[in-house]
XYZ file of C-alpha atoms in Angstrom:
333
model
C 43.827 171.500 136.757
C 42.559 168.838 139.176
C 39.656 167.757 136.963
C 39.223 167.831 133.253
C 35.992 169.565 132.292
C 34.214 167.519 129.637
C 31.482 168.386 127.165
C 29.349 165.689 125.485
C 28.389 166.121 121.882
C 24.925 164.448 121.574
C 22.391 162.617 123.730
C 23.342 159.171 122.518
C 22.365 156.168 124.539
C 25.960 155.128 125.096
C 26.633 158.489 126.719
C 23.674 158.158 129.049
C 24.108 154.536 129.903
C 27.925 154.225 130.131
C 30.099 157.273 129.725
C 28.406 160.029 131.739
C 28.095 157.611 134.722
C 31.793 156.765 134.210
C 32.728 160.441 134.290
C 30.794 160.751 137.535
C 32.699 157.771 139.054
C 36.069 159.161 137.943
C 38.335 161.169 140.223
C 39.893 163.463 137.635
C 37.004 164.323 135.251
C 33.592 165.929 135.316
C 30.882 166.582 132.790
C 30.293 170.368 132.453
C 27.970 170.511 129.461
C 25.937 168.424 127.030
C 24.739 169.494 123.633
C 22.053 168.242 121.308
C 21.875 169.153 117.615
C 18.178 168.358 117.401
C 16.461 168.105 120.871
C 17.409 170.570 123.536
C 14.624 169.260 125.781
C 16.290 165.824 125.787
C 19.659 167.354 126.543
C 18.112 169.325 129.493
C 16.450 166.158 130.844
C 19.739 164.299 130.755
C 21.618 167.239 132.271
C 19.097 167.381 135.135
C 19.371 163.610 135.735
C 23.179 163.709 135.951
C 23.548 167.107 137.453
C 25.334 168.600 134.421
C 25.323 172.381 134.748
C 25.106 173.513 131.119
C 23.216 172.525 127.962
C 23.498 173.686 124.372
C 21.249 173.388 121.396
C 24.169 173.402 119.033
C 27.456 171.551 118.944
C 29.491 174.599 117.945
C 28.231 176.519 120.930
C 29.574 173.866 123.303
C 32.905 173.842 121.401
C 33.095 177.620 121.847
C 32.666 177.377 125.620
C 36.058 178.317 127.232
C 35.089 176.353 130.283
C 35.231 173.049 128.402
C 38.622 171.282 128.181
C 37.672 168.228 126.280
C 34.763 166.572 124.465
C 33.291 163.071 124.237
C 31.874 162.331 120.798
C 29.304 159.450 120.603
C 27.762 160.690 117.304
C 26.895 158.294 114.435
C 30.002 156.906 112.762
C 29.798 159.096 109.620
C 29.923 162.293 111.685
C 33.004 161.399 113.716
C 35.524 162.939 111.360
C 33.637 166.189 110.971
C 33.226 166.850 114.683
C 36.695 165.625 115.620
C 38.144 168.168 113.159
C 35.918 170.913 114.540
C 36.792 170.087 118.137
C 40.520 170.029 117.334
C 40.280 173.479 115.688
C 38.629 174.847 118.948
C 41.495 173.321 120.986
C 39.384 170.628 122.715
C 40.878 167.249 123.549
C 38.797 164.337 122.250
C 37.494 160.992 123.263
C 35.607 159.575 120.315
C 33.494 156.451 120.083
C 34.695 153.565 117.909
C 35.151 153.224 115.066
C 36.991 156.567 114.987
C 35.892 157.125 111.423
C 34.800 155.283 108.320
C 38.270 154.826 106.735
C 41.899 154.900 107.736
C 42.382 157.813 105.365
C 39.841 159.794 107.389
C 41.683 158.974 110.641
C 45.003 160.126 109.144
C 43.440 163.504 108.422
C 42.036 163.612 111.982
C 45.473 162.846 113.358
C 46.984 165.688 111.335
C 44.410 168.135 112.684
C 44.914 166.973 116.280
C 48.691 167.353 115.971
C 48.354 170.780 114.319
C 46.106 172.144 117.078
C 47.904 170.354 119.882
C 45.064 168.252 121.211
C 44.928 164.712 122.453
C 42.656 162.172 120.684
C 41.687 158.735 121.836
C 39.302 156.245 120.355
C 36.891 154.922 122.953
C 37.718 151.151 122.902
C 36.716 150.839 126.556
C 37.282 147.023 126.661
C 41.004 147.674 126.137
C 41.197 149.219 129.595
C 40.064 146.074 131.457
C 42.942 144.401 133.214
C 41.901 140.863 132.140
C 43.679 141.462 128.784
C 46.998 142.243 130.423
C 46.580 139.072 132.439
C 46.071 137.129 129.193
C 49.328 138.634 127.862
C 51.167 137.668 131.034
C 50.024 134.043 130.673
C 51.061 133.964 127.030
C 54.529 135.435 127.859
C 55.013 132.979 130.700
C 54.949 130.129 128.140
C 52.116 128.336 130.035
C 50.128 127.554 126.886
C 53.214 127.063 124.693
C 53.640 128.691 121.364
C 50.508 130.509 120.223
C 49.115 129.147 116.996
C 45.593 130.490 116.655
C 43.304 133.255 118.036
C 39.585 133.410 117.640
C 37.287 136.290 118.543
C 33.489 136.679 118.416
C 31.007 139.458 119.110
C 27.349 139.114 118.323
C 23.844 139.845 119.407
C 20.352 139.602 117.942
C 19.333 142.962 116.644
C 15.513 143.359 116.753
C 13.763 146.233 114.970
C 16.335 146.592 112.225
C 14.178 149.073 110.379
C 14.625 151.762 113.062
C 18.302 151.117 113.918
C 21.201 153.271 112.965
C 23.390 150.117 112.697
C 21.460 149.272 109.501
C 22.189 152.568 107.687
C 24.755 152.357 104.960
C 24.984 156.165 104.769
C 25.772 156.482 108.503
C 28.519 153.848 108.835
C 26.307 150.859 109.702
C 27.230 147.227 109.539
C 28.359 144.549 111.952
C 32.138 145.067 111.460
C 31.989 148.804 112.152
C 29.736 148.178 115.167
C 31.125 145.029 116.855
C 33.567 143.252 114.469
C 35.996 146.076 115.184
C 36.357 144.717 118.695
C 37.400 141.288 117.555
C 39.876 142.758 115.064
C 41.287 145.111 117.753
C 41.657 142.385 120.399
C 43.367 140.044 117.985
C 45.908 142.701 116.957
C 46.537 143.874 120.521
C 46.653 140.446 122.296
C 48.981 139.039 119.586
C 50.928 142.401 119.434
C 51.193 142.003 115.619
C 49.638 143.318 112.491
C 48.015 140.943 109.983
C 49.597 140.440 106.590
C 46.406 139.144 104.850
C 42.666 139.363 105.469
C 39.840 137.532 103.832
C 36.199 138.090 104.893
C 32.856 136.717 103.925
C 29.955 139.083 104.672
C 26.242 138.602 104.451
C 24.982 141.880 103.046
C 21.347 142.702 103.668
C 19.701 143.340 100.300
C 17.365 145.967 101.712
C 19.762 148.022 103.812
C 23.068 147.463 101.987
C 25.072 146.644 105.063
C 26.606 143.347 106.244
C 24.672 141.927 109.194
C 27.163 139.048 109.564
C 30.894 138.618 108.787
C 33.456 135.906 109.227
C 37.102 136.881 108.718
C 40.354 134.991 108.490
C 43.708 136.678 109.098
C 47.353 135.548 108.720
C 50.304 137.086 110.547
C 53.948 137.303 109.529
C 54.951 135.112 112.479
C 52.758 132.255 111.234
C 49.868 132.757 113.690
C 46.325 132.588 112.230
C 43.238 134.313 113.547
C 39.527 134.176 112.955
C 36.857 136.690 113.931
C 33.090 136.821 113.421
C 30.493 139.470 114.027
C 26.693 139.280 113.718
C 23.426 141.026 114.350
C 21.550 137.736 113.806
C 22.934 135.551 116.674
C 22.650 135.208 120.402
C 24.992 137.384 122.470
C 28.677 136.384 122.504
C 31.507 138.579 123.659
C 34.586 136.357 123.749
C 37.999 135.414 122.447
C 40.243 132.378 122.707
C 44.016 132.010 122.295
C 45.235 128.550 121.414
C 48.776 127.389 121.953
C 50.805 124.177 121.562
C 50.317 123.286 125.243
C 47.013 124.808 126.175
C 44.456 127.546 125.582
C 43.144 130.711 127.162
C 39.460 131.562 126.905
C 38.021 134.996 127.822
C 34.241 134.623 127.817
C 33.457 138.177 128.883
C 36.010 139.866 126.611
C 34.252 143.054 125.631
C 31.361 143.666 128.110
C 32.472 142.530 131.539
C 30.596 145.549 132.862
C 27.452 143.522 132.324
C 28.772 141.307 135.188
C 29.774 144.059 137.579
C 33.208 144.420 135.952
C 34.145 140.789 136.578
C 36.176 139.439 133.641
C 37.076 135.770 133.479
C 40.347 134.263 132.234
C 40.107 130.518 131.766
C 43.312 128.547 131.211
C 42.909 124.923 130.041
C 46.055 122.655 129.902
C 46.410 118.898 129.987
C 42.701 118.522 130.610
C 42.777 120.722 133.699
C 40.866 124.002 133.696
C 41.518 126.975 136.007
C 39.394 130.095 136.095
C 40.610 133.484 137.344
C 38.256 136.410 138.007
C 39.698 139.812 137.150
C 37.664 142.878 138.038
C 37.991 146.312 136.481
C 35.839 149.360 135.770
C 36.749 149.648 132.116
C 34.762 152.769 131.340
C 36.121 154.603 134.373
C 39.643 153.512 133.628
C 39.322 154.808 130.074
C 38.041 158.212 131.182
C 40.631 158.540 133.915
C 43.496 157.522 131.613
C 42.858 160.236 128.964
C 41.904 162.766 131.605
C 45.173 162.256 133.428
C 47.082 162.543 130.160
C 45.403 165.938 129.556
C 46.215 167.128 133.090
C 49.793 165.993 132.776
C 50.233 167.314 129.255
C 51.348 163.816 128.297
C 50.630 162.401 124.790
C 51.645 158.854 125.637
C 48.224 157.241 125.508
C 47.660 153.545 126.204
C 45.463 153.513 123.103
C 47.062 155.962 120.699
C 46.171 157.169 117.186
C 48.618 154.817 115.522
C 46.752 151.826 117.055
C 43.448 153.349 115.811
C 44.853 153.855 112.286
C 46.215 150.275 112.112
C 42.876 148.924 113.222
C 41.035 151.025 110.552
C 43.438 149.711 107.924
C 42.336 146.116 108.766
C 38.682 147.231 108.734
C 39.199 148.819 105.286
C 40.721 145.520 104.032
C 37.721 143.611 105.447
C 35.271 145.711 103.471
C 37.426 145.495 100.384
C 37.469 141.713 100.760
C 33.650 141.526 101.123
C 33.157 143.678 98.065
C 35.721 141.872 95.872
C 35.506 138.320 97.254
C 39.281 138.325 97.338
C 42.041 137.868 99.875
C 43.519 141.298 100.622
C 47.230 141.776 101.362
C 48.142 144.528 103.842
C 51.356 146.574 103.651
């Protein structure tokens, strides 16, 4: 196999705007089919635009296609578990949009199914594949900013037209943490290379829709580091994190969507009043696609973003929602 043949389950905007173009840019993957569960005309229009040879009016029909090796799942959050399980049963490898599911318990069941049927699963945290984050780790490890004491992460945007947006549906896994707060949590855990011991979160829950449109969280780690994240549908766009040490700090102002700037990420180091900015370019969506596709080709289950990382992130998200509901600090095992 020189190229993995991918099928896309749904005509979601993220598939059209980001992932299908990334598949087209990749060297070891191609989109063979796209399925819609409700609008075959839309699927056919998208297929024609991207020169995808096959369309289906049913997800199961795509999963039954022997010419499909793997599937990309950008369905609404509450449907991830169902279709990951179905894809695994049909022997299809899986790239699934974040969050992988609604709870860590769901992801544990998904992991069991993927292991049982011998398929690879990766959650689509595309930002994780941009090389600016490894550069941040290198700077931290060099001791340039001293001992890390605090990390802050923020992801926000102003969501207009809330009444028609799936992000506002409590039944479909809506809310700012599931949608964008998960990035801040993920980057904190992965940059610090540690799991939090406590989480406390304040969330502003919309009285009409029953989902939190804003959240601010505080985490403590066993090594004494503290972390803060916030997510919001009610603020101007921010996509950033900051690591603060005893001698200096690192700021990453394009942490999650450097693709909006041609793939140019920025790593800003400030120490003793002197600021230096380094530009780091990556095609994060293409890198994500090529990474899992190569793992499938090689029969290698050593993914850069594996299921254990996904489960640990979901455990923190579970704790965040428990804290919002109870108003308490939550201890994690």
